[in-house]
Amino acid sequence: HTIPDSLQMLHFEVDGVSFSMKRVEGGVFLMGGTQEQHCEPISIDLPAHTIALSAYYIANTEVTEALWLAVMPEWEINGWENPDLPVTDVTWYDCQMFVHRLDSITGLPFRLPTEAEWEYAARGGNMSFGCRFAGSNILDSVAWSLNNAGFRKHRVASRWSNELGLYDMTGNVSEWCSDWYGRYHLGTEPNPKGPENGEWKVIRGGSFDNGEANQYPLVLLTPSLLPRTRITTPSLIPFSISPLRL
């Protein structure tokens, strides 16, 4: 299948559960610790480096419990609370199973975003206002964090979106990327996918139990976790369609 370049939103339904994906126009941006964060970057955020990306699509919300169960109806759901909450307690490998199942259902190739795609989308792509957080300089307006979440995750899209109409790119729950973790390097890199192998997978976005200092989706406090480790906070996604042509 081919998606026309003019199509800005894609809409899908799986077993009665709908989700949407937003086209992110390609562009060039500075990735890593940059001046928007108004703080001294830590070593894993450096050096800030230039990234060039082609256009791609990314989901406008985190994957919900409802969507996960629509795709994976046999999944163990102990402790899950609400269909509109973002799914948690899934490993990176669980996410690959989910994505492959979604491929089969829709006939389209889905995947997790690369870290570069994730950060560019969080920054607002080529519509960025240069905000400290994803869509605002005021954390509570766009994020569920230690300030306001009550130590629990919240319904997706219940804070303001960023410039691209993407929700929860700061806070609520952290999100898996496709990349193995690797240090940044100077130079311009087109459509980077991270190291070919490694021990740690990249997680981005901060979460409901992080304070303001750990909520920079634009800088990564790159929390990278063993992909077979089950945890409370990291979840699948905003996931992307690869990359524009399906």
mmCIF file of C-alpha atoms in Angstrom:
data_model
loop_
_atom_site.group_PDB
_atom_site.id
_atom_site.type_symbol
_atom_site.label_atom_id
_atom_site.label_comp_id
_atom_site.label_asym_id
_atom_site.label_seq_id
_atom_site.Cartn_x
_atom_site.Cartn_y
_atom_site.Cartn_z
ATOM 1 C CA HIS A 1 0.000 0.000 0.000
ATOM 2 C CA THR A 2 1.105 3.596 -0.632
ATOM 3 C CA ILE A 3 -0.026 6.529 1.483
ATOM 4 C CA PRO A 4 -0.267 9.895 -0.336
ATOM 5 C CA ASP A 5 2.123 12.556 0.963
ATOM 6 C CA SER A 6 -0.858 14.878 1.452
ATOM 7 C CA LEU A 7 -2.487 12.600 4.053
ATOM 8 C CA GLN A 8 -1.753 14.188 7.434
ATOM 9 C CA MET A 9 -3.596 11.722 9.678
ATOM 10 C CA LEU A 10 -4.124 7.968 9.483
ATOM 11 C CA HIS A 11 -7.029 6.363 11.346
ATOM 12 C CA PHE A 12 -7.276 2.690 12.274
ATOM 13 C CA GLU A 13 -9.701 0.435 14.135
ATOM 14 C CA VAL A 14 -8.936 -2.953 15.690
ATOM 15 C CA ASP A 15 -11.849 -4.900 17.181
ATOM 16 C CA GLY A 16 -13.752 -1.693 17.875
ATOM 17 C CA VAL A 17 -10.758 0.211 19.318
ATOM 18 C CA SER A 18 -9.594 3.164 17.241
ATOM 19 C CA PHE A 19 -6.244 4.939 17.128
ATOM 20 C CA SER A 20 -4.694 7.619 14.944
ATOM 21 C CA MET A 21 -1.257 8.451 13.613
ATOM 22 C CA LYS A 22 0.109 11.856 12.645
ATOM 23 C CA ARG A 23 2.404 12.567 9.713
ATOM 24 C CA VAL A 24 5.642 14.212 10.834
ATOM 25 C CA GLU A 25 7.257 16.088 7.966
ATOM 26 C CA GLY A 26 10.946 15.432 7.518
ATOM 27 C CA GLY A 27 13.511 17.968 8.645
ATOM 28 C CA VAL A 28 16.824 18.696 10.301
ATOM 29 C CA PHE A 29 17.198 19.316 14.038
ATOM 30 C CA LEU A 30 19.736 19.424 16.835
ATOM 31 C CA MET A 31 19.361 16.336 19.025
ATOM 32 C CA GLY A 32 20.555 15.986 22.618
ATOM 33 C CA GLY A 33 21.250 18.582 25.298
ATOM 34 C CA THR A 34 20.254 21.957 23.845
ATOM 35 C CA GLN A 35 19.496 25.405 25.248
ATOM 36 C CA GLU A 36 15.710 24.856 25.385
ATOM 37 C CA GLN A 37 16.117 22.795 28.546
ATOM 38 C CA HIS A 38 17.506 25.728 30.547
ATOM 39 C CA CYS A 39 19.798 23.417 32.484
ATOM 40 C CA GLU A 40 23.258 21.930 32.250
ATOM 41 C CA PRO A 41 23.042 18.766 30.128
ATOM 42 C CA ILE A 42 24.365 15.534 31.575
ATOM 43 C CA SER A 43 27.005 13.500 29.778
ATOM 44 C CA ILE A 44 24.635 11.107 27.982
ATOM 45 C CA ASP A 45 22.886 14.096 26.390
ATOM 46 C CA LEU A 46 26.125 15.200 24.744
ATOM 47 C CA PRO A 47 27.282 16.121 22.265
ATOM 48 C CA ALA A 48 24.276 17.833 20.725
ATOM 49 C CA HIS A 49 24.384 16.722 17.117
ATOM 50 C CA THR A 50 22.558 17.300 13.838
ATOM 51 C CA ILE A 51 19.975 14.778 12.642
ATOM 52 C CA ALA A 52 18.199 14.721 9.282
ATOM 53 C CA LEU A 53 14.943 12.748 9.106
ATOM 54 C CA SER A 54 12.610 11.748 6.311
ATOM 55 C CA ALA A 55 8.857 12.044 6.847
ATOM 56 C CA TYR A 56 7.165 9.381 8.971
ATOM 57 C CA TYR A 57 3.990 8.733 10.965
ATOM 58 C CA ILE A 58 3.706 8.471 14.732
ATOM 59 C CA ALA A 59 0.741 7.693 16.983
ATOM 60 C CA ASN A 60 -0.804 10.734 18.650
ATOM 61 C CA THR A 61 -1.195 8.900 21.979
ATOM 62 C CA GLU A 62 0.499 6.145 23.886
ATOM 63 C CA VAL A 63 -0.905 2.680 23.249
ATOM 64 C CA THR A 64 -3.858 2.129 25.581
ATOM 65 C CA GLU A 65 -4.806 -0.963 27.518
ATOM 66 C CA ALA A 66 -7.853 -1.250 25.232
ATOM 67 C CA LEU A 67 -5.739 -1.298 22.064
ATOM 68 C CA TRP A 68 -3.216 -3.719 23.533
ATOM 69 C CA LEU A 69 -5.973 -6.174 24.453
ATOM 70 C CA ALA A 70 -7.696 -5.732 21.085
ATOM 71 C CA VAL A 71 -4.469 -6.847 19.409
ATOM 72 C CA MET A 72 -3.394 -9.326 22.123
ATOM 73 C CA PRO A 73 -6.680 -10.669 23.597
ATOM 74 C CA GLU A 74 -4.924 -13.557 25.346
ATOM 75 C CA TRP A 75 -2.702 -11.184 27.356
ATOM 76 C CA GLU A 76 -2.603 -11.454 31.145
ATOM 77 C CA ILE A 77 -4.314 -8.299 32.469
ATOM 78 C CA ASN A 78 -3.788 -8.544 36.216
ATOM 79 C CA GLY A 79 -3.469 -5.052 37.657
ATOM 80 C CA TRP A 80 -4.746 -3.246 34.560
ATOM 81 C CA GLU A 81 -7.367 -0.692 35.418
ATOM 82 C CA ASN A 82 -8.951 1.249 32.581
ATOM 83 C CA PRO A 83 -9.112 0.896 28.786
ATOM 84 C CA ASP A 84 -8.028 4.530 28.282
ATOM 85 C CA LEU A 85 -4.897 4.246 30.426
ATOM 86 C CA PRO A 86 -1.563 3.717 28.695
ATOM 87 C CA VAL A 87 -0.389 0.129 28.749
ATOM 88 C CA THR A 88 2.501 -0.650 31.114
ATOM 89 C CA ASP A 89 4.376 -3.711 32.398
ATOM 90 C CA VAL A 90 5.415 -4.741 28.897
ATOM 91 C CA THR A 91 8.959 -5.485 27.800
ATOM 92 C CA TRP A 92 10.577 -4.358 24.546
ATOM 93 C CA TYR A 93 10.136 -7.920 23.269
ATOM 94 C CA ASP A 94 6.456 -7.877 24.227
ATOM 95 C CA CYS A 95 6.165 -4.741 22.109
ATOM 96 C CA GLN A 96 7.684 -6.540 19.124
ATOM 97 C CA MET A 97 5.039 -9.264 19.461
ATOM 98 C CA PHE A 98 2.343 -6.586 19.614
ATOM 99 C CA VAL A 99 3.691 -4.805 16.526
ATOM 100 C CA HIS A 100 3.936 -8.013 14.484
ATOM 101 C CA ARG A 101 0.382 -8.947 15.448
ATOM 102 C CA LEU A 102 -0.814 -5.464 14.452
ATOM 103 C CA ASP A 103 0.977 -5.902 11.116
ATOM 104 C CA SER A 104 -1.005 -9.073 10.490
ATOM 105 C CA ILE A 105 -4.323 -7.505 11.455
ATOM 106 C CA THR A 106 -3.952 -4.327 9.390
ATOM 107 C CA GLY A 107 -1.741 -5.524 6.543
ATOM 108 C CA LEU A 108 0.563 -2.555 7.204
ATOM 109 C CA PRO A 109 4.090 -2.500 8.719
ATOM 110 C CA PHE A 110 4.217 -0.915 12.168
ATOM 111 C CA ARG A 111 7.260 -0.462 14.389
ATOM 112 C CA LEU A 112 8.550 1.456 17.383
ATOM 113 C CA PRO A 113 9.997 4.884 16.569
ATOM 114 C CA THR A 114 13.729 5.369 16.521
ATOM 115 C CA GLU A 115 15.052 7.576 19.302
ATOM 116 C CA ALA A 116 15.728 10.349 16.777
ATOM 117 C CA GLU A 117 12.172 10.140 15.416
ATOM 118 C CA TRP A 118 10.802 10.154 18.947
ATOM 119 C CA GLU A 119 12.786 13.238 19.982
ATOM 120 C CA TYR A 120 12.020 15.162 16.794
ATOM 121 C CA ALA A 121 8.296 14.481 17.285
ATOM 122 C CA ALA A 122 8.498 15.433 20.968
ATOM 123 C CA ARG A 123 10.163 18.729 20.033
ATOM 124 C CA GLY A 124 7.290 19.482 17.651
ATOM 125 C CA GLY A 125 9.070 18.648 14.395
ATOM 126 C CA ASN A 126 9.305 21.542 11.970
ATOM 127 C CA MET A 127 6.463 23.260 13.867
ATOM 128 C CA SER A 128 8.475 23.476 17.098
ATOM 129 C CA PHE A 129 8.161 26.541 19.322
ATOM 130 C CA GLY A 130 11.401 25.592 21.113
ATOM 131 C CA CYS A 131 9.635 24.737 24.377
ATOM 132 C CA ARG A 132 11.335 23.293 27.434
ATOM 133 C CA PHE A 133 8.891 20.395 27.564
ATOM 134 C CA ALA A 134 6.889 18.740 24.774
ATOM 135 C CA GLY A 135 4.560 21.579 23.792
ATOM 136 C CA SER A 136 4.959 24.015 26.674
ATOM 137 C CA ASN A 137 7.360 25.665 29.088
ATOM 138 C CA ILE A 138 4.888 24.843 31.890
ATOM 139 C CA LEU A 139 5.230 21.196 32.901
ATOM 140 C CA ASP A 140 1.777 20.695 34.430
ATOM 141 C CA SER A 141 0.011 21.836 31.258
ATOM 142 C CA VAL A 142 1.393 19.004 29.117
ATOM 143 C CA ALA A 143 2.461 16.285 31.562
ATOM 144 C CA TRP A 144 1.420 14.007 34.385
ATOM 145 C CA SER A 145 4.455 14.093 36.664
ATOM 146 C CA LEU A 146 5.474 13.931 40.302
ATOM 147 C CA ASN A 147 3.909 17.383 40.641
ATOM 148 C CA ASN A 148 0.337 16.433 39.816
ATOM 149 C CA ALA A 149 -0.125 12.720 39.051
ATOM 150 C CA GLY A 150 -0.627 11.333 42.547
ATOM 151 C CA PHE A 151 1.918 8.554 41.850
ATOM 152 C CA ARG A 152 -0.251 6.910 39.193
ATOM 153 C CA LYS A 153 -0.665 6.911 35.438
ATOM 154 C CA HIS A 154 -3.560 8.791 33.854
ATOM 155 C CA ARG A 155 -5.857 8.550 30.845
ATOM 156 C CA VAL A 156 -4.042 9.309 27.597
ATOM 157 C CA ALA A 157 -4.541 12.728 26.002
ATOM 158 C CA SER A 158 -5.785 14.319 29.238
ATOM 159 C CA ARG A 159 -3.105 17.059 29.185
ATOM 160 C CA TRP A 160 -2.413 19.485 26.345
ATOM 161 C CA SER A 161 -0.762 18.182 23.183
ATOM 162 C CA ASN A 162 2.463 19.470 21.682
ATOM 163 C CA GLU A 163 2.805 21.457 18.447
ATOM 164 C CA LEU A 164 2.101 18.369 16.310
ATOM 165 C CA GLY A 165 -0.982 17.302 18.239
ATOM 166 C CA LEU A 166 0.873 14.499 20.074
ATOM 167 C CA TYR A 167 -0.036 13.809 23.687
ATOM 168 C CA ASP A 168 2.017 12.676 26.698
ATOM 169 C CA MET A 169 5.390 13.036 25.014
ATOM 170 C CA THR A 170 6.401 14.460 28.387
ATOM 171 C CA GLY A 171 5.320 12.491 31.438
ATOM 172 C CA ASN A 172 2.538 9.966 32.157
ATOM 173 C CA VAL A 173 4.549 6.842 31.243
ATOM 174 C CA SER A 174 7.934 6.391 29.617
ATOM 175 C CA GLU A 175 8.085 4.919 26.126
ATOM 176 C CA TRP A 176 10.212 2.298 24.382
ATOM 177 C CA CYS A 177 12.183 3.251 21.258
ATOM 178 C CA SER A 178 13.572 0.800 18.722
ATOM 179 C CA ASP A 179 17.243 1.704 19.298
ATOM 180 C CA TRP A 180 19.931 -0.046 21.238
ATOM 181 C CA TYR A 181 21.541 2.533 23.517
ATOM 182 C CA GLY A 182 24.686 4.207 22.194
ATOM 183 C CA ARG A 183 26.636 7.382 22.933
ATOM 184 C CA TYR A 184 26.050 10.425 20.739
ATOM 185 C CA HIS A 185 28.628 11.609 18.190
ATOM 186 C CA LEU A 186 29.221 14.870 16.357
ATOM 187 C CA GLY A 187 28.314 15.140 12.697
ATOM 188 C CA THR A 188 25.142 15.033 10.630
ATOM 189 C CA GLU A 189 23.419 11.666 10.470
ATOM 190 C CA PRO A 190 20.453 10.859 8.175
ATOM 191 C CA ASN A 191 17.671 8.674 9.635
ATOM 192 C CA PRO A 192 19.813 7.105 12.402
ATOM 193 C CA LYS A 193 18.681 3.799 13.891
ATOM 194 C CA GLY A 194 21.195 3.467 16.725
ATOM 195 C CA PRO A 195 23.854 0.769 17.178
ATOM 196 C CA GLU A 196 23.377 -2.602 15.471
ATOM 197 C CA ASN A 197 23.441 -4.392 18.826
ATOM 198 C CA GLY A 198 23.879 -3.756 22.513
ATOM 199 C CA GLU A 199 22.669 -4.583 25.993
ATOM 200 C CA TRP A 200 20.225 -1.760 26.687
ATOM 201 C CA LYS A 201 17.192 -0.418 24.823
ATOM 202 C CA VAL A 202 16.300 3.264 24.873
ATOM 203 C CA ILE A 203 13.308 4.556 26.823
ATOM 204 C CA ARG A 204 12.234 8.203 26.548
ATOM 205 C CA GLY A 205 9.710 10.687 27.839
ATOM 206 C CA GLY A 206 9.736 10.767 31.635
ATOM 207 C CA SER A 207 6.825 9.483 33.684
ATOM 208 C CA PHE A 208 4.264 10.180 36.380
ATOM 209 C CA ASP A 209 6.804 9.446 39.132
ATOM 210 C CA ASN A 210 9.515 11.766 37.749
ATOM 211 C CA GLY A 211 10.008 15.334 38.919
ATOM 212 C CA GLU A 212 10.666 18.307 36.673
ATOM 213 C CA ALA A 213 14.400 17.624 36.398
ATOM 214 C CA ASN A 214 13.706 14.211 34.822
ATOM 215 C CA GLN A 215 10.950 15.266 32.426
ATOM 216 C CA TYR A 216 13.020 16.473 29.502
ATOM 217 C CA PRO A 217 11.870 14.421 26.531
ATOM 218 C CA LEU A 218 14.131 16.574 24.468
ATOM 219 C CA VAL A 219 17.286 15.751 26.331
ATOM 220 C CA LEU A 220 16.972 12.123 27.149
ATOM 221 C CA LEU A 221 17.774 11.210 30.609
ATOM 222 C CA THR A 222 18.106 8.211 28.413
ATOM 223 C CA PRO A 223 16.688 5.629 30.796
ATOM 224 C CA SER A 224 17.742 2.433 28.989
ATOM 225 C CA LEU A 225 16.493 -0.852 30.382
ATOM 226 C CA LEU A 226 17.177 -4.486 29.603
ATOM 227 C CA PRO A 227 14.523 -5.361 27.029
ATOM 228 C CA ARG A 228 13.513 -8.504 28.922
ATOM 229 C CA THR A 229 12.984 -6.635 32.197
ATOM 230 C CA ARG A 230 9.374 -6.012 33.215
ATOM 231 C CA ILE A 231 8.866 -2.640 34.863
ATOM 232 C CA THR A 232 6.010 -0.470 36.002
ATOM 233 C CA THR A 233 6.652 2.731 34.085
ATOM 234 C CA PRO A 234 8.008 2.070 30.567
ATOM 235 C CA SER A 235 5.394 1.355 27.937
ATOM 236 C CA LEU A 236 5.173 0.888 24.264
ATOM 237 C CA ILE A 237 5.028 3.876 22.192
ATOM 238 C CA PRO A 238 3.940 6.462 20.158
ATOM 239 C CA PHE A 239 4.874 3.934 17.504
ATOM 240 C CA SER A 240 5.589 4.808 13.887
ATOM 241 C CA ILE A 241 4.780 3.393 10.498
ATOM 242 C CA SER A 242 7.957 2.657 8.587
ATOM 243 C CA PRO A 243 8.903 5.347 7.350
ATOM 244 C CA LEU A 244 6.410 6.817 4.902
ATOM 245 C CA ARG A 245 5.730 4.223 2.193
ATOM 246 C CA LEU A 246 3.777 1.190 3.310
#
